């Protein structure tokens, strides 16, 4: 009896083991298929995509942003150069204060614009290397070398008048550049600065026109 039942038991054990192995294999295969289907469904790429987009977002820019920054850096530098003349040459306290306000606003903007150009892999216009006469059209409202010489030699009421007339022209050019950036740019930061320039410099143009009436 033992001899006849022993092979049967061995066969049953082997059959049970084989069935268990098949079940485990099926489960393992289903898990692998699940992982594979998840990859094919695009879930891993969906998860990575927002992170990649977030990383790329701060550097979003286009050719209009680059042109805006490259043009505004020397434009602002010249405005600061003009404003630096006011403390020793202007007669009007209002003109001196306006010049100080212009310098205070535009110095930090030069730093931001330069930082953006660097982060975008672009060259920052060299300080002191600009030819003022080349910027009358392209950069809008830039003073020529002759105009800068005239301003540097003026003093008192003559300086006040020349400064206001030139800075109105200068601001007009900056506002036009900023409006182009608002319409064509892609960088949120650059467009925000352009919006601020339009608002602040338009207000200063109105103020300078009033001051100019007082100097006449």
PDB file of N, CA and C in Angstrom, residues 28-99:
ATOM      1  N   UNK A  28       4.195  37.545 -11.949  1.00  0.00           N
ATOM      2  CA  UNK A  28       5.379  38.326 -12.312  1.00  0.00           C
ATOM      3  C   UNK A  28       5.250  38.900 -13.694  1.00  0.00           C
ATOM      4  N   UNK A  29       4.744  38.135 -14.611  1.00  0.00           N
ATOM      5  CA  UNK A  29       4.586  38.619 -15.972  1.00  0.00           C
ATOM      6  C   UNK A  29       3.594  39.737 -16.051  1.00  0.00           C
ATOM      7  N   UNK A  30       2.535  39.677 -15.283  1.00  0.00           N
ATOM      8  CA  UNK A  30       1.535  40.738 -15.270  1.00  0.00           C
ATOM      9  C   UNK A  30       2.130  42.029 -14.733  1.00  0.00           C
ATOM     10  N   UNK A  31       3.002  41.887 -13.660  1.00  0.00           N
ATOM     11  CA  UNK A  31       3.645  43.089 -13.102  1.00  0.00           C
ATOM     12  C   UNK A  31       4.551  43.730 -14.122  1.00  0.00           C
ATOM     13  N   UNK A  32       5.332  42.886 -14.846  1.00  0.00           N
ATOM     14  CA  UNK A  32       6.232  43.455 -15.850  1.00  0.00           C
ATOM     15  C   UNK A  32       5.451  44.141 -16.945  1.00  0.00           C
ATOM     16  N   UNK A  33       4.329  43.482 -17.351  1.00  0.00           N
ATOM     17  CA  UNK A  33       3.502  44.071 -18.397  1.00  0.00           C
ATOM     18  C   UNK A  33       2.917  45.396 -17.943  1.00  0.00           C
ATOM     19  N   UNK A  34       2.543  45.441 -16.640  1.00  0.00           N
ATOM     20  CA  UNK A  34       1.981  46.681 -16.099  1.00  0.00           C
ATOM     21  C   UNK A  34       2.989  47.790 -16.146  1.00  0.00           C
ATOM     22  N   UNK A  35       4.271  47.470 -15.746  1.00  0.00           N
ATOM     23  CA  UNK A  35       5.297  48.502 -15.775  1.00  0.00           C
ATOM     24  C   UNK A  35       5.537  48.974 -17.194  1.00  0.00           C
ATOM     25  N   UNK A  36       5.566  47.991 -18.112  1.00  0.00           N
ATOM     26  CA  UNK A  36       5.819  48.347 -19.499  1.00  0.00           C
ATOM     27  C   UNK A  36       4.702  49.196 -20.073  1.00  0.00           C
ATOM     28  N   UNK A  37       3.452  48.805 -19.762  1.00  0.00           N
ATOM     29  CA  UNK A  37       2.335  49.569 -20.295  1.00  0.00           C
ATOM     30  C   UNK A  37       2.309  50.968 -19.719  1.00  0.00           C
ATOM     31  N   UNK A  38       2.744  51.101 -18.428  1.00  0.00           N
ATOM     32  CA  UNK A  38       2.794  52.438 -17.834  1.00  0.00           C
ATOM     33  C   UNK A  38       3.772  53.329 -18.586  1.00  0.00           C
ATOM     34  N   UNK A  39       4.915  52.685 -18.959  1.00  0.00           N
ATOM     35  CA  UNK A  39       5.897  53.464 -19.712  1.00  0.00           C
ATOM     36  C   UNK A  39       5.351  53.836 -21.079  1.00  0.00           C
ATOM     37  N   UNK A  40       4.677  52.855 -21.742  1.00  0.00           N
ATOM     38  CA  UNK A  40       4.144  53.137 -23.070  1.00  0.00           C
ATOM     39  C   UNK A  40       2.987  54.123 -23.009  1.00  0.00           C
ATOM     40  N   UNK A  41       2.255  54.083 -21.885  1.00  0.00           N
ATOM     41  CA  UNK A  41       1.150  55.030 -21.750  1.00  0.00           C
ATOM     42  C   UNK A  41       1.644  56.458 -21.601  1.00  0.00           C
ATOM     43  N   UNK A  42       2.940  56.600 -21.274  1.00  0.00           N
ATOM     44  CA  UNK A  42       3.509  57.943 -21.172  1.00  0.00           C
ATOM     45  C   UNK A  42       3.454  58.535 -19.790  1.00  0.00           C
ATOM     46  N   UNK A  43       3.138  57.737 -18.753  1.00  0.00           N
ATOM     47  CA  UNK A  43       3.061  58.309 -17.410  1.00  0.00           C
ATOM     48  C   UNK A  43       4.389  58.867 -16.925  1.00  0.00           C
ATOM     49  N   UNK A  44       5.526  58.127 -17.096  1.00  0.00           N
ATOM     50  CA  UNK A  44       6.785  58.705 -16.634  1.00  0.00           C
ATOM     51  C   UNK A  44       7.099  60.012 -17.352  1.00  0.00           C
ATOM     52  N   UNK A  45       6.868  60.064 -18.674  1.00  0.00           N
ATOM     53  CA  UNK A  45       7.156  61.297 -19.393  1.00  0.00           C
ATOM     54  C   UNK A  45       6.225  62.422 -18.977  1.00  0.00           C
ATOM     55  N   UNK A  46       4.954  62.067 -18.651  1.00  0.00           N
ATOM     56  CA  UNK A  46       4.023  63.096 -18.187  1.00  0.00           C
ATOM     57  C   UNK A  46       4.489  63.700 -16.885  1.00  0.00           C
ATOM     58  N   UNK A  47       5.073  62.845 -16.021  1.00  0.00           N
ATOM     59  CA  UNK A  47       5.532  63.330 -14.725  1.00  0.00           C
ATOM     60  C   UNK A  47       6.742  64.232 -14.899  1.00  0.00           C
ATOM     61  N   UNK A  48       7.639  63.884 -15.835  1.00  0.00           N
ATOM     62  CA  UNK A  48       8.856  64.653 -16.016  1.00  0.00           C
ATOM     63  C   UNK A  48       8.596  65.968 -16.752  1.00  0.00           C
ATOM     64  N   UNK A  49       7.592  65.984 -17.603  1.00  0.00           N
ATOM     65  CA  UNK A  49       7.362  67.144 -18.450  1.00  0.00           C
ATOM     66  C   UNK A  49       7.114  68.437 -17.687  1.00  0.00           C
ATOM     67  N   UNK A  50       6.231  68.452 -16.656  1.00  0.00           N
ATOM     68  CA  UNK A  50       6.022  69.713 -15.933  1.00  0.00           C
ATOM     69  C   UNK A  50       7.284  70.213 -15.271  1.00  0.00           C
ATOM     70  N   UNK A  51       8.112  69.292 -14.746  1.00  0.00           N
ATOM     71  CA  UNK A  51       9.351  69.712 -14.094  1.00  0.00           C
ATOM     72  C   UNK A  51      10.282  70.349 -15.107  1.00  0.00           C
ATOM     73  N   UNK A  52      10.361  69.716 -16.279  1.00  0.00           N
ATOM     74  CA  UNK A  52      11.210  70.277 -17.323  1.00  0.00           C
ATOM     75  C   UNK A  52      10.696  71.643 -17.761  1.00  0.00           C
ATOM     76  N   UNK A  53       9.385  71.775 -17.871  1.00  0.00           N
ATOM     77  CA  UNK A  53       8.797  73.054 -18.275  1.00  0.00           C
ATOM     78  C   UNK A  53       9.065  74.125 -17.234  1.00  0.00           C
ATOM     79  N   UNK A  54       8.953  73.759 -15.952  1.00  0.00           N
ATOM     80  CA  UNK A  54       9.188  74.715 -14.878  1.00  0.00           C
ATOM     81  C   UNK A  54      10.626  75.194 -14.891  1.00  0.00           C
ATOM     82  N   UNK A  55      11.559  74.246 -15.178  1.00  0.00           N
ATOM     83  CA  UNK A  55      12.966  74.623 -15.207  1.00  0.00           C
ATOM     84  C   UNK A  55      13.254  75.552 -16.379  1.00  0.00           C
ATOM     85  N   UNK A  56      12.558  75.332 -17.481  1.00  0.00           N
ATOM     86  CA  UNK A  56      12.822  76.129 -18.672  1.00  0.00           C
ATOM     87  C   UNK A  56      12.126  77.481 -18.637  1.00  0.00           C
ATOM     88  N   UNK A  57      11.073  77.607 -17.862  1.00  0.00           N
ATOM     89  CA  UNK A  57      10.235  78.799 -17.868  1.00  0.00           C
ATOM     90  C   UNK A  57      10.986  80.099 -17.567  1.00  0.00           C
ATOM     91  N   UNK A  58      11.877  80.140 -16.511  1.00  0.00           N
ATOM     92  CA  UNK A  58      12.550  81.401 -16.215  1.00  0.00           C
ATOM     93  C   UNK A  58      13.413  81.910 -17.366  1.00  0.00           C
ATOM     94  N   UNK A  59      13.902  81.009 -18.221  1.00  0.00           N
ATOM     95  CA  UNK A  59      14.753  81.425 -19.312  1.00  0.00           C
ATOM     96  C   UNK A  59      14.013  81.664 -20.612  1.00  0.00           C
ATOM     97  N   UNK A  60      12.699  81.659 -20.566  1.00  0.00           N
ATOM     98  CA  UNK A  60      11.910  81.848 -21.789  1.00  0.00           C
ATOM     99  C   UNK A  60      12.181  83.226 -22.368  1.00  0.00           C
ATOM    100  N   UNK A  61      12.585  83.271 -23.641  1.00  0.00           N
ATOM    101  CA  UNK A  61      12.842  84.552 -24.287  1.00  0.00           C
ATOM    102  C   UNK A  61      12.877  84.342 -25.792  1.00  0.00           C
ATOM    103  N   UNK A  62      12.845  85.449 -26.536  1.00  0.00           N
ATOM    104  CA  UNK A  62      12.958  85.378 -27.981  1.00  0.00           C
ATOM    105  C   UNK A  62      13.856  86.515 -28.476  1.00  0.00           C
ATOM    106  N   UNK A  63      13.940  86.665 -29.784  1.00  0.00           N
ATOM    107  CA  UNK A  63      14.830  87.679 -30.355  1.00  0.00           C
ATOM    108  C   UNK A  63      14.429  89.094 -29.953  1.00  0.00           C
ATOM    109  N   UNK A  64      13.139  89.334 -29.779  1.00  0.00           N
ATOM    110  CA  UNK A  64      12.676  90.665 -29.368  1.00  0.00           C
ATOM    111  C   UNK A  64      13.164  91.009 -27.965  1.00  0.00           C
ATOM    112  N   UNK A  65      13.183  90.008 -27.077  1.00  0.00           N
ATOM    113  CA  UNK A  65      13.685  90.234 -25.714  1.00  0.00           C
ATOM    114  C   UNK A  65      15.168  90.591 -25.741  1.00  0.00           C
ATOM    115  N   UNK A  66      15.927  89.867 -26.553  1.00  0.00           N
ATOM    116  CA  UNK A  66      17.363  90.141 -26.662  1.00  0.00           C
ATOM    117  C   UNK A  66      17.593  91.543 -27.210  1.00  0.00           C
ATOM    118  N   UNK A  67      16.857  91.912 -28.262  1.00  0.00           N
ATOM    119  CA  UNK A  67      17.005  93.249 -28.846  1.00  0.00           C
ATOM    120  C   UNK A  67      16.641  94.334 -27.836  1.00  0.00           C
ATOM    121  N   UNK A  68      15.596  94.087 -27.053  1.00  0.00           N
ATOM    122  CA  UNK A  68      15.167  95.042 -26.028  1.00  0.00           C
ATOM    123  C   UNK A  68      16.271  95.245 -24.998  1.00  0.00           C
ATOM    124  N   UNK A  69      16.822  94.154 -24.492  1.00  0.00           N
ATOM    125  CA  UNK A  69      17.867  94.254 -23.462  1.00  0.00           C
ATOM    126  C   UNK A  69      19.134  94.874 -24.028  1.00  0.00           C
ATOM    127  N   UNK A  70      19.532  94.445 -25.227  1.00  0.00           N
ATOM    128  CA  UNK A  70      20.752  94.987 -25.831  1.00  0.00           C
ATOM    129  C   UNK A  70      20.618  96.473 -26.138  1.00  0.00           C
ATOM    130  N   UNK A  71      19.432  96.915 -26.505  1.00  0.00           N
ATOM    131  CA  UNK A  71      19.228  98.327 -26.792  1.00  0.00           C
ATOM    132  C   UNK A  71      19.031  99.168 -25.551  1.00  0.00           C
ATOM    133  N   UNK A  72      18.369  98.593 -24.541  1.00  0.00           N
ATOM    134  CA  UNK A  72      18.040  99.367 -23.347  1.00  0.00           C
ATOM    135  C   UNK A  72      19.236  99.559 -22.419  1.00  0.00           C
ATOM    136  N   UNK A  73      20.191  98.625 -22.434  1.00  0.00           N
ATOM    137  CA  UNK A  73      21.373  98.784 -21.563  1.00  0.00           C
ATOM    138  C   UNK A  73      22.129 100.070 -21.900  1.00  0.00           C
ATOM    139  N   UNK A  74      22.579 100.280 -23.133  1.00  0.00           N
ATOM    140  CA  UNK A  74      23.265 101.539 -23.430  1.00  0.00           C
ATOM    141  C   UNK A  74      22.339 102.751 -23.334  1.00  0.00           C
ATOM    142  N   UNK A  75      21.055 102.547 -23.612  1.00  0.00           N
ATOM    143  CA  UNK A  75      20.093 103.643 -23.515  1.00  0.00           C
ATOM    144  C   UNK A  75      20.005 104.129 -22.062  1.00  0.00           C
ATOM    145  N   UNK A  76      19.858 103.202 -21.133  1.00  0.00           N
ATOM    146  CA  UNK A  76      19.808 103.552 -19.713  1.00  0.00           C
ATOM    147  C   UNK A  76      21.135 104.144 -19.243  1.00  0.00           C
ATOM    148  N   UNK A  77      22.234 103.571 -19.724  1.00  0.00           N
ATOM    149  CA  UNK A  77      23.545 104.089 -19.306  1.00  0.00           C
ATOM    150  C   UNK A  77      23.698 105.556 -19.684  1.00  0.00           C
ATOM    151  N   UNK A  78      23.220 105.917 -20.873  1.00  0.00           N
ATOM    152  CA  UNK A  78      23.325 107.313 -21.282  1.00  0.00           C
ATOM    153  C   UNK A  78      22.425 108.212 -20.431  1.00  0.00           C
ATOM    154  N   UNK A  79      21.241 107.708 -20.085  1.00  0.00           N
ATOM    155  CA  UNK A  79      20.355 108.493 -19.217  1.00  0.00           C
ATOM    156  C   UNK A  79      21.009 108.737 -17.860  1.00  0.00           C
ATOM    157  N   UNK A  80      21.673 107.722 -17.323  1.00  0.00           N
ATOM    158  CA  UNK A  80      22.373 107.872 -16.039  1.00  0.00           C
ATOM    159  C   UNK A  80      23.537 108.843 -16.197  1.00  0.00           C
ATOM    160  N   UNK A  81      24.236 108.771 -17.333  1.00  0.00           N
ATOM    161  CA  UNK A  81      25.334 109.699 -17.613  1.00  0.00           C
ATOM    162  C   UNK A  81      24.827 111.130 -17.638  1.00  0.00           C
ATOM    163  N   UNK A  82      23.684 111.349 -18.250  1.00  0.00           N
ATOM    164  CA  UNK A  82      23.075 112.680 -18.293  1.00  0.00           C
ATOM    165  C   UNK A  82      22.648 113.119 -16.892  1.00  0.00           C
ATOM    166  N   UNK A  83      22.058 112.201 -16.134  1.00  0.00           N
ATOM    167  CA  UNK A  83      21.595 112.522 -14.785  1.00  0.00           C
ATOM    168  C   UNK A  83      22.763 112.866 -13.859  1.00  0.00           C
ATOM    169  N   UNK A  84      23.915 112.238 -14.081  1.00  0.00           N
ATOM    170  CA  UNK A  84      25.090 112.508 -13.244  1.00  0.00           C
ATOM    171  C   UNK A  84      25.622 113.935 -13.412  1.00  0.00           C
ATOM    172  N   UNK A  85      25.250 114.581 -14.516  1.00  0.00           N
ATOM    173  CA  UNK A  85      25.696 115.955 -14.736  1.00  0.00           C
ATOM    174  C   UNK A  85      24.885 116.962 -13.934  1.00  0.00           C
ATOM    175  N   UNK A  86      23.671 116.591 -13.556  1.00  0.00           N
ATOM    176  CA  UNK A  86      22.738 117.548 -12.953  1.00  0.00           C
ATOM    177  C   UNK A  86      23.176 118.122 -11.609  1.00  0.00           C
ATOM    178  N   UNK A  87      23.702 117.334 -10.678  1.00  0.00           N
ATOM    179  CA  UNK A  87      24.015 117.917  -9.366  1.00  0.00           C
ATOM    180  C   UNK A  87      24.964 119.120  -9.430  1.00  0.00           C
ATOM    181  N   UNK A  88      25.926 119.103 -10.339  1.00  0.00           N
ATOM    182  CA  UNK A  88      26.896 120.194 -10.409  1.00  0.00           C
ATOM    183  C   UNK A  88      26.569 121.268 -11.423  1.00  0.00           C
ATOM    184  N   UNK A  89      25.522 121.065 -12.235  1.00  0.00           N
ATOM    185  CA  UNK A  89      25.248 122.014 -13.313  1.00  0.00           C
ATOM    186  C   UNK A  89      23.828 122.597 -13.290  1.00  0.00           C
ATOM    187  N   UNK A  90      22.864 121.853 -12.790  1.00  0.00           N
ATOM    188  CA  UNK A  90      21.469 122.317 -12.808  1.00  0.00           C
ATOM    189  C   UNK A  90      21.262 123.435 -11.795  1.00  0.00           C
ATOM    190  N   UNK A  91      20.348 124.343 -12.122  1.00  0.00           N
ATOM    191  CA  UNK A  91      19.960 125.390 -11.181  1.00  0.00           C
ATOM    192  C   UNK A  91      18.684 124.998 -10.452  1.00  0.00           C
ATOM    193  N   UNK A  92      17.768 124.348 -11.168  1.00  0.00           N
ATOM    194  CA  UNK A  92      16.466 123.998 -10.597  1.00  0.00           C
ATOM    195  C   UNK A  92      16.572 122.800  -9.649  1.00  0.00           C
ATOM    196  N   UNK A  93      15.985 122.955  -8.475  1.00  0.00           N
ATOM    197  CA  UNK A  93      15.943 121.836  -7.520  1.00  0.00           C
ATOM    198  C   UNK A  93      15.103 120.687  -8.070  1.00  0.00           C
ATOM    199  N   UNK A  94      14.058 121.032  -8.824  1.00  0.00           N
ATOM    200  CA  UNK A  94      13.204 119.993  -9.413  1.00  0.00           C
ATOM    201  C   UNK A  94      13.966 119.169 -10.447  1.00  0.00           C
ATOM    202  N   UNK A  95      14.803 119.845 -11.229  1.00  0.00           N
ATOM    203  CA  UNK A  95      15.601 119.123 -12.224  1.00  0.00           C
ATOM    204  C   UNK A  95      16.609 118.213 -11.531  1.00  0.00           C
ATOM    205  N   UNK A  96      17.209 118.701 -10.463  1.00  0.00           N
ATOM    206  CA  UNK A  96      18.170 117.877  -9.716  1.00  0.00           C
ATOM    207  C   UNK A  96      17.493 116.640  -9.125  1.00  0.00           C
ATOM    208  N   UNK A  97      16.289 116.839  -8.586  1.00  0.00           N
ATOM    209  CA  UNK A  97      15.570 115.704  -8.009  1.00  0.00           C
ATOM    210  C   UNK A  97      15.158 114.715  -9.095  1.00  0.00           C
ATOM    211  N   UNK A  98      14.688 115.230 -10.219  1.00  0.00           N
ATOM    212  CA  UNK A  98      14.298 114.365 -11.326  1.00  0.00           C
ATOM    213  C   UNK A  98      15.490 113.535 -11.799  1.00  0.00           C
ATOM    214  N   UNK A  99      16.650 114.178 -11.925  1.00  0.00           N
ATOM    215  CA  UNK A  99      17.855 113.464 -12.355  1.00  0.00           C
ATOM    216  C   UNK A  99      18.213 112.361 -11.356  1.00  0.00           C
TER     217      UNK A  99
END
